[in-house]
mmCIF file of C-alpha atoms in Angstrom:
data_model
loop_
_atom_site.group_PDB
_atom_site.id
_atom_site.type_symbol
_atom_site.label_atom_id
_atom_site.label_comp_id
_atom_site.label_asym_id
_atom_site.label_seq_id
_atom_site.Cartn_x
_atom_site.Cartn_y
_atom_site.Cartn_z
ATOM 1 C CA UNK K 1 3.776 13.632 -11.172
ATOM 2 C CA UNK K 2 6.287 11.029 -12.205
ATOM 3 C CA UNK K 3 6.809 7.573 -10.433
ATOM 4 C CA UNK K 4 9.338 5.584 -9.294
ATOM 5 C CA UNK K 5 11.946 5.251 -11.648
ATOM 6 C CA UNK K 6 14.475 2.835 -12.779
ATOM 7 C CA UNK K 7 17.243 2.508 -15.427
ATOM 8 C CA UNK K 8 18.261 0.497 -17.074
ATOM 9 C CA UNK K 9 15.145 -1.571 -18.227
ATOM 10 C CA UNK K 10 17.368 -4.265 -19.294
ATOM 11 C CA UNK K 11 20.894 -5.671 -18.193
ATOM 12 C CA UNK K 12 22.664 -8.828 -19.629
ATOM 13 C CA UNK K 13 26.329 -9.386 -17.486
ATOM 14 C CA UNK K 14 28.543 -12.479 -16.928
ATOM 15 C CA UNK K 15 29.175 -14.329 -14.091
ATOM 16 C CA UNK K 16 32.188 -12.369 -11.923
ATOM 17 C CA UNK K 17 31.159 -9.148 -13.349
ATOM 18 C CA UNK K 18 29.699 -6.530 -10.983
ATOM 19 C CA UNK K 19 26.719 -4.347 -12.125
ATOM 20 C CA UNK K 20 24.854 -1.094 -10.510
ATOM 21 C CA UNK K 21 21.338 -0.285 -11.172
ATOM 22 C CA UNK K 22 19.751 2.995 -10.320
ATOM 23 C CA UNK K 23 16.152 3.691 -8.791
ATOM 24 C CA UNK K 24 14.542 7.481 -8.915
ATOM 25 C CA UNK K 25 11.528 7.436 -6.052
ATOM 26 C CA UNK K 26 8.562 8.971 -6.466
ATOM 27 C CA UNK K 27 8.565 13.373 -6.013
ATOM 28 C CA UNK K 28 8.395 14.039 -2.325
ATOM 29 C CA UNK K 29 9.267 10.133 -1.286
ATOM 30 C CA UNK K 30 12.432 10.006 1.193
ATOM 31 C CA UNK K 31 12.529 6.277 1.479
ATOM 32 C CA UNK K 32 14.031 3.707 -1.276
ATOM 33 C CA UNK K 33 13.338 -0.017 -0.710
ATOM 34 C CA UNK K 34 15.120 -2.944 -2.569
ATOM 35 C CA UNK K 35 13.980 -6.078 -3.836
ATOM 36 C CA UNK K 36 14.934 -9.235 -6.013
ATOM 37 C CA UNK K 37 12.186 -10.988 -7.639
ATOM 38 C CA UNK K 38 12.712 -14.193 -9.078
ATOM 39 C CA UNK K 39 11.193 -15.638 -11.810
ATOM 40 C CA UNK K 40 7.712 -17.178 -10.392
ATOM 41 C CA UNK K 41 8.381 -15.928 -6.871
ATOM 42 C CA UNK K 42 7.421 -13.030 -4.716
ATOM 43 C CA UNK K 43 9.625 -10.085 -4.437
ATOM 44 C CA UNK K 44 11.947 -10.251 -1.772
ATOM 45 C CA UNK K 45 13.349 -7.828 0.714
ATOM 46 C CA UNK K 46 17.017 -6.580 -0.255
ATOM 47 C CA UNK K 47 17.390 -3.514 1.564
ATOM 48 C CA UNK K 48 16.553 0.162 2.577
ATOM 49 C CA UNK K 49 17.526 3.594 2.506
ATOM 50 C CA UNK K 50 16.562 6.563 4.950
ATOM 51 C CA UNK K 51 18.409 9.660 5.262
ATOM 52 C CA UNK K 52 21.151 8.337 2.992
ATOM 53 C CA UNK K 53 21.322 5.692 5.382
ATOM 54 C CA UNK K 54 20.811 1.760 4.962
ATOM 55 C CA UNK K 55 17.956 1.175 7.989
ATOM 56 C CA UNK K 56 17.219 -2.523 7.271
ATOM 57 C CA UNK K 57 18.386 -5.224 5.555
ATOM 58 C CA UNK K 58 17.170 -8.093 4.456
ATOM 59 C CA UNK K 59 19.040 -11.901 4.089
ATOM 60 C CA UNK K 60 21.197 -11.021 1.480
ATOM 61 C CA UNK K 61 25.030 -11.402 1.005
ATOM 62 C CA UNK K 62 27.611 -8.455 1.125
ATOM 63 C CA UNK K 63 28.409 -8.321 -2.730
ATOM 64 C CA UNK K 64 25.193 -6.694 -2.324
ATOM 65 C CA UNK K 65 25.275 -2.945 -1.653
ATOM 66 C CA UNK K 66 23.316 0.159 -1.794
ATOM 67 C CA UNK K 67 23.439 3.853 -1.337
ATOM 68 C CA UNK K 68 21.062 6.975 -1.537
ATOM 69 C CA UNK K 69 22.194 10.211 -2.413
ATOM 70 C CA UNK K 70 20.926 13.575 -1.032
ATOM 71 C CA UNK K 71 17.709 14.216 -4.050
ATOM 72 C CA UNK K 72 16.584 10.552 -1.974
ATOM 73 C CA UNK K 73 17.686 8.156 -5.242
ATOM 74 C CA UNK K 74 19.653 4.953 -5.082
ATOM 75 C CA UNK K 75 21.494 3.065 -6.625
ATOM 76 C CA UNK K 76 21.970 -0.980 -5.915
ATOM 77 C CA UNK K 77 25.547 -2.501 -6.861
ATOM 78 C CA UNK K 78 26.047 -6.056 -6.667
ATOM 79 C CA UNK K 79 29.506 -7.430 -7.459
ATOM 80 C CA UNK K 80 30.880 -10.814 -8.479
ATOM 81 C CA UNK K 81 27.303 -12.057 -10.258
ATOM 82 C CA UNK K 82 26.269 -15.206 -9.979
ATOM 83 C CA UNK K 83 23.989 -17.076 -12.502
ATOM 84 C CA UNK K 84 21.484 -16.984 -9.584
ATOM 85 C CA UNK K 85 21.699 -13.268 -9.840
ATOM 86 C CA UNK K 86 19.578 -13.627 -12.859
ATOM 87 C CA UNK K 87 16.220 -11.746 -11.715
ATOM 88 C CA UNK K 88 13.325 -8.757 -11.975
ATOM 89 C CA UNK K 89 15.222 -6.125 -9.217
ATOM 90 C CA UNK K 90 12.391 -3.699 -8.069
ATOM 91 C CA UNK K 91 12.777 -0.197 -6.152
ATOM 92 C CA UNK K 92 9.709 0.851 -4.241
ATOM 93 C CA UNK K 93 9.695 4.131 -2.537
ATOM 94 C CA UNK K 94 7.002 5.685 0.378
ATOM 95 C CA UNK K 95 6.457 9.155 2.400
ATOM 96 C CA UNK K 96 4.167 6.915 4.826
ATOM 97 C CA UNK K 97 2.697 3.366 4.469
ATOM 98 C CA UNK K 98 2.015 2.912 1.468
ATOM 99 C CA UNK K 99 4.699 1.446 -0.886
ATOM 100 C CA UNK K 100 4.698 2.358 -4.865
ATOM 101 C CA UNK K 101 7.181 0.031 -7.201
ATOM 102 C CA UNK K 102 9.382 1.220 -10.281
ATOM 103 C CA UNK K 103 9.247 -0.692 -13.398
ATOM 104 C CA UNK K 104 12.328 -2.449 -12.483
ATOM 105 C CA UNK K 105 15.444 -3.680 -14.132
ATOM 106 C CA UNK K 106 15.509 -7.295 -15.580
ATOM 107 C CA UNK K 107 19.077 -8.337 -14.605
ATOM 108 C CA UNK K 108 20.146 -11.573 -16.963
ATOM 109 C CA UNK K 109 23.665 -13.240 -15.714
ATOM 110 C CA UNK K 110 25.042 -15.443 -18.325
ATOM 111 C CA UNK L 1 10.705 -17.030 9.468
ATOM 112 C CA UNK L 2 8.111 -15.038 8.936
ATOM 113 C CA UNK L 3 5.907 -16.480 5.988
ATOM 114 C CA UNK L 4 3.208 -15.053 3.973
ATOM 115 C CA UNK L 5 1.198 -18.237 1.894
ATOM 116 C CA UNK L 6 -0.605 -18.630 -0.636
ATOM 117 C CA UNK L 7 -1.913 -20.537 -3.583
ATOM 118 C CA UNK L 8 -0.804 -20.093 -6.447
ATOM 119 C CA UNK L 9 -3.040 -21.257 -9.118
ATOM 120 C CA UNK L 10 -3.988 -20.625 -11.485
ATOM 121 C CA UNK L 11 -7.550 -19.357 -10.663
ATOM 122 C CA UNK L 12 -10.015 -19.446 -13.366
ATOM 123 C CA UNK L 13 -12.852 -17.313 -13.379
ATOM 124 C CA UNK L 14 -15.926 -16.214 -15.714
ATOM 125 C CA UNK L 15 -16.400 -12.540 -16.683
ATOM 126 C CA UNK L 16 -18.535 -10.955 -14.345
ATOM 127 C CA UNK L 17 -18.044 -13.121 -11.413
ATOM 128 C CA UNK L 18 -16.816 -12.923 -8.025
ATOM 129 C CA UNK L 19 -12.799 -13.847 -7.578
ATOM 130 C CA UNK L 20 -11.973 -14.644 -4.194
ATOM 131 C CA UNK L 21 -8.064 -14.490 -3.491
ATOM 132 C CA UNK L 22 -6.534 -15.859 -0.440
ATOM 133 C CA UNK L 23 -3.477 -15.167 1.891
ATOM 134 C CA UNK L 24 -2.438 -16.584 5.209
ATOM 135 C CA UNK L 25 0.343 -15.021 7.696
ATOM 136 C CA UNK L 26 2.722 -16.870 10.672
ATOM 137 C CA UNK L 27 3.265 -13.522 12.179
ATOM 138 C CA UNK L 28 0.581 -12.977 14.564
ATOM 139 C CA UNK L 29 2.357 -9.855 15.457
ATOM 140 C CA UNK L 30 1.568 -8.494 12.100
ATOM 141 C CA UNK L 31 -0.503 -4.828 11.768
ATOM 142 C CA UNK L 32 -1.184 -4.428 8.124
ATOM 143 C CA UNK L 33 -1.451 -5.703 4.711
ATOM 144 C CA UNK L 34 -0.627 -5.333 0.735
ATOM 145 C CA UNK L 35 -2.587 -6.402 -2.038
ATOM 146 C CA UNK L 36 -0.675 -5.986 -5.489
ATOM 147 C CA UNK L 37 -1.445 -7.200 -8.863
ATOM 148 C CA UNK L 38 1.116 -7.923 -11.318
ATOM 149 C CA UNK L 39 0.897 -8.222 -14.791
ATOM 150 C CA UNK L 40 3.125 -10.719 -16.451
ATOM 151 C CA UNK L 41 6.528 -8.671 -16.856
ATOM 152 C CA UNK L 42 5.569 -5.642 -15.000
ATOM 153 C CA UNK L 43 5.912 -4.667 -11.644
ATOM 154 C CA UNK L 44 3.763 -4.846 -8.710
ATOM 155 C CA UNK L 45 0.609 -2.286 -9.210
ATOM 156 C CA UNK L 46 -0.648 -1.345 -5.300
ATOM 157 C CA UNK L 47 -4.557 -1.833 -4.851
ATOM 158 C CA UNK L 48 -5.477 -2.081 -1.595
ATOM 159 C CA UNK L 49 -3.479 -1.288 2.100
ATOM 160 C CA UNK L 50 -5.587 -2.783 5.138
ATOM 161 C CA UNK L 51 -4.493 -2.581 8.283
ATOM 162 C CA UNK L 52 -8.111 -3.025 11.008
ATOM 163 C CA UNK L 53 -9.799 -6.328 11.269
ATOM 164 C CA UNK L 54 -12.447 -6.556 8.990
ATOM 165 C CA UNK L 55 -13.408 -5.088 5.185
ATOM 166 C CA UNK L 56 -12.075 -1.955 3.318
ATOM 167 C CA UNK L 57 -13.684 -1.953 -0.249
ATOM 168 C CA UNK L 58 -12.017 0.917 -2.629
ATOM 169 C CA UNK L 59 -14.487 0.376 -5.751
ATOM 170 C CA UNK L 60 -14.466 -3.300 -7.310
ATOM 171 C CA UNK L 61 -12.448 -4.521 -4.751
ATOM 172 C CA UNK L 62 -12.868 -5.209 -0.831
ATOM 173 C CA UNK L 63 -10.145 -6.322 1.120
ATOM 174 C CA UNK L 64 -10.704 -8.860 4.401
ATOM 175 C CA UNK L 65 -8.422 -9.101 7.514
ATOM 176 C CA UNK L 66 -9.225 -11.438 10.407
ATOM 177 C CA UNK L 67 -6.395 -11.040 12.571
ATOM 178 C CA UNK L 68 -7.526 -14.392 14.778
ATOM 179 C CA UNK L 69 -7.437 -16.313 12.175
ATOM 180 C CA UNK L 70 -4.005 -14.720 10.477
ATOM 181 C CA UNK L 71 -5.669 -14.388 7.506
ATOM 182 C CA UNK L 72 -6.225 -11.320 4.197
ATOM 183 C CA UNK L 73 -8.282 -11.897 1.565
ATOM 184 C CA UNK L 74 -9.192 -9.906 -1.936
ATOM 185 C CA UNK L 75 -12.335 -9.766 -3.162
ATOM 186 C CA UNK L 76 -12.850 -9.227 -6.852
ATOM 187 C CA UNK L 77 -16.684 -8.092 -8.373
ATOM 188 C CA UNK L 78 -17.875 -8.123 -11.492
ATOM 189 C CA UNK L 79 -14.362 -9.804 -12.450
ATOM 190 C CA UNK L 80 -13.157 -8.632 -16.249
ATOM 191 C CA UNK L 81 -9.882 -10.034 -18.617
ATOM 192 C CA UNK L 82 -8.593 -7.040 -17.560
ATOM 193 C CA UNK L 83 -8.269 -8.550 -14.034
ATOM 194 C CA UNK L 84 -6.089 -11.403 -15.121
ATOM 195 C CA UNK L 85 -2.878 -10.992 -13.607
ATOM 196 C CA UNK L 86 -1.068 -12.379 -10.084
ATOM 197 C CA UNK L 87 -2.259 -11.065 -7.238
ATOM 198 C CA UNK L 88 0.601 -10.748 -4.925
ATOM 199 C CA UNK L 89 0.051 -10.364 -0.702
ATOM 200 C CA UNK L 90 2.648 -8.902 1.384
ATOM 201 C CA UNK L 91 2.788 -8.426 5.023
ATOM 202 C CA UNK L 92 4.085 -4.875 6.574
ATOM 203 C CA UNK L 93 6.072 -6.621 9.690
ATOM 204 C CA UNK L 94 4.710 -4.935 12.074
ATOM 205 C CA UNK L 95 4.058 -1.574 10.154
ATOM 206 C CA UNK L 96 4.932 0.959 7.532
ATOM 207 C CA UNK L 97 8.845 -0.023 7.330
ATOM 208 C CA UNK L 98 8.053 -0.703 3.743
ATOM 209 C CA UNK L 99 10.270 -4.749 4.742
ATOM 210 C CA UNK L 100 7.143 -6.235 3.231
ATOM 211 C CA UNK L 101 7.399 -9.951 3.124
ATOM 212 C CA UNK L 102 4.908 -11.199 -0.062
ATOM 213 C CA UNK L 103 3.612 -14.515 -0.398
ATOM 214 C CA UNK L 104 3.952 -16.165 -4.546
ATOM 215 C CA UNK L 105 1.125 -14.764 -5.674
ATOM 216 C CA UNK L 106 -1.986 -16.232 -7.065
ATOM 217 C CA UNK L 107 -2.731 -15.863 -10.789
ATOM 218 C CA UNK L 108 -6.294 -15.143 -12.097
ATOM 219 C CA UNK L 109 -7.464 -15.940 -15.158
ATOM 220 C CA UNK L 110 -10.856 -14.186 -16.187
ATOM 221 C CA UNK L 111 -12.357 -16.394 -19.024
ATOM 222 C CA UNK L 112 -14.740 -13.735 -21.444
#
């Protein structure tokens, strides 16, 4: 049974560009959750998806967007990067309480 | 704001010995509890979900919530290198939403 999922490992952008990283849950998991880890800190809450819906969101500007398609993956864009952008971006995914996390993507924004 | 605290050490233990991780919450509305541990470049590994007052041990490790006190622990026996990582704790809000809200972390160190 494979995990959650994420690709690409690795990103380097530059500042203004826009960038969309994609997130595979766990088989059977309906919900996709979001986070931005900075280097040293605790992940923090981005957003989720239900139903192909976003349910909750955390404190995070509009350049940052999400979506989930239909087979329950998502995708995260974020657009106009800032060097501040620059972090670990994790997808978790759950069926009930218990939250599993991908590998994640390492974002760099130069 | 909702905060989840802890130290983040590093905490330096021998091999063998018990590590004894700590985690304090401002939401007293809170229901249940994370404990990850991350290895340095990975991603969060899940170890232990608590979500009654008092202990829930799943092998090595026994997890401690005291709901008066706002307050999760992680007990680590018979610690090994293998164990050195940061342990990251993250509070549900409130239950199962999977908005988890995690403290820094605390890094172990398990000396051989």
């Amino acid at each position: 049974d494979a995990g959650v999922t994420q690709s690409p490992t690795h990103l380097i952008k530059t500042r203004g560009q826009q960038v969309t990283l994609r997130c595979s849950p766990k088989s059977g998991h309906d919900t996709v959750s979001w986070y931005q880890q900075a280097l040293g800190q605790g992940p923090q809450f981005i957003f989720q998806y239900y139903e192909e819906e976003e349910r909750q969101r955390g404190n995070f500007p509009d350049r940052f967007s999400g979506h989930q398609f239909p087979n329950y993956s998502s995708e995260l864009n974020v657009n106009a990067l800032l060097l501040g952008d620059s972090a670990l971006y994790l997808c978790a995914s759950s069926l009930g309480p218990r939250w599993f996390f991908g590998p994640g993507t390492r974002l760099t924004v130069l | 704001q909702k905060e989840v605290e802890q130290n983040s050490g590093p905490l330096s233990v021998p091999e063998g010995a018990i590590a004894s991780l700590n985690c304090t919450y401002s939401d007293r509305g809170s229901q249940s509890f994370f404990w990850y541990r991350q290895y340095s470049g990975k991603s969060p590994e899940l170890i232990m979900f608590i979500y009654s007052n008092g202990d829930k041990e799943d092998g090595r490790f026994t997890a401690q919530l005291n709901k008066a006190s706002q307050y999760v622990s992680l007990l680590i026996r018979d610690s090994q290198p293998s164990d050195s990582a940061t342990y990251l704790c993250a509070d549900d809000r409130g239950g199962s939403q999977g908005n988890l809200i995690f403290g820094k972390g605390t890094k172990l160190s398990v000396k051989p």
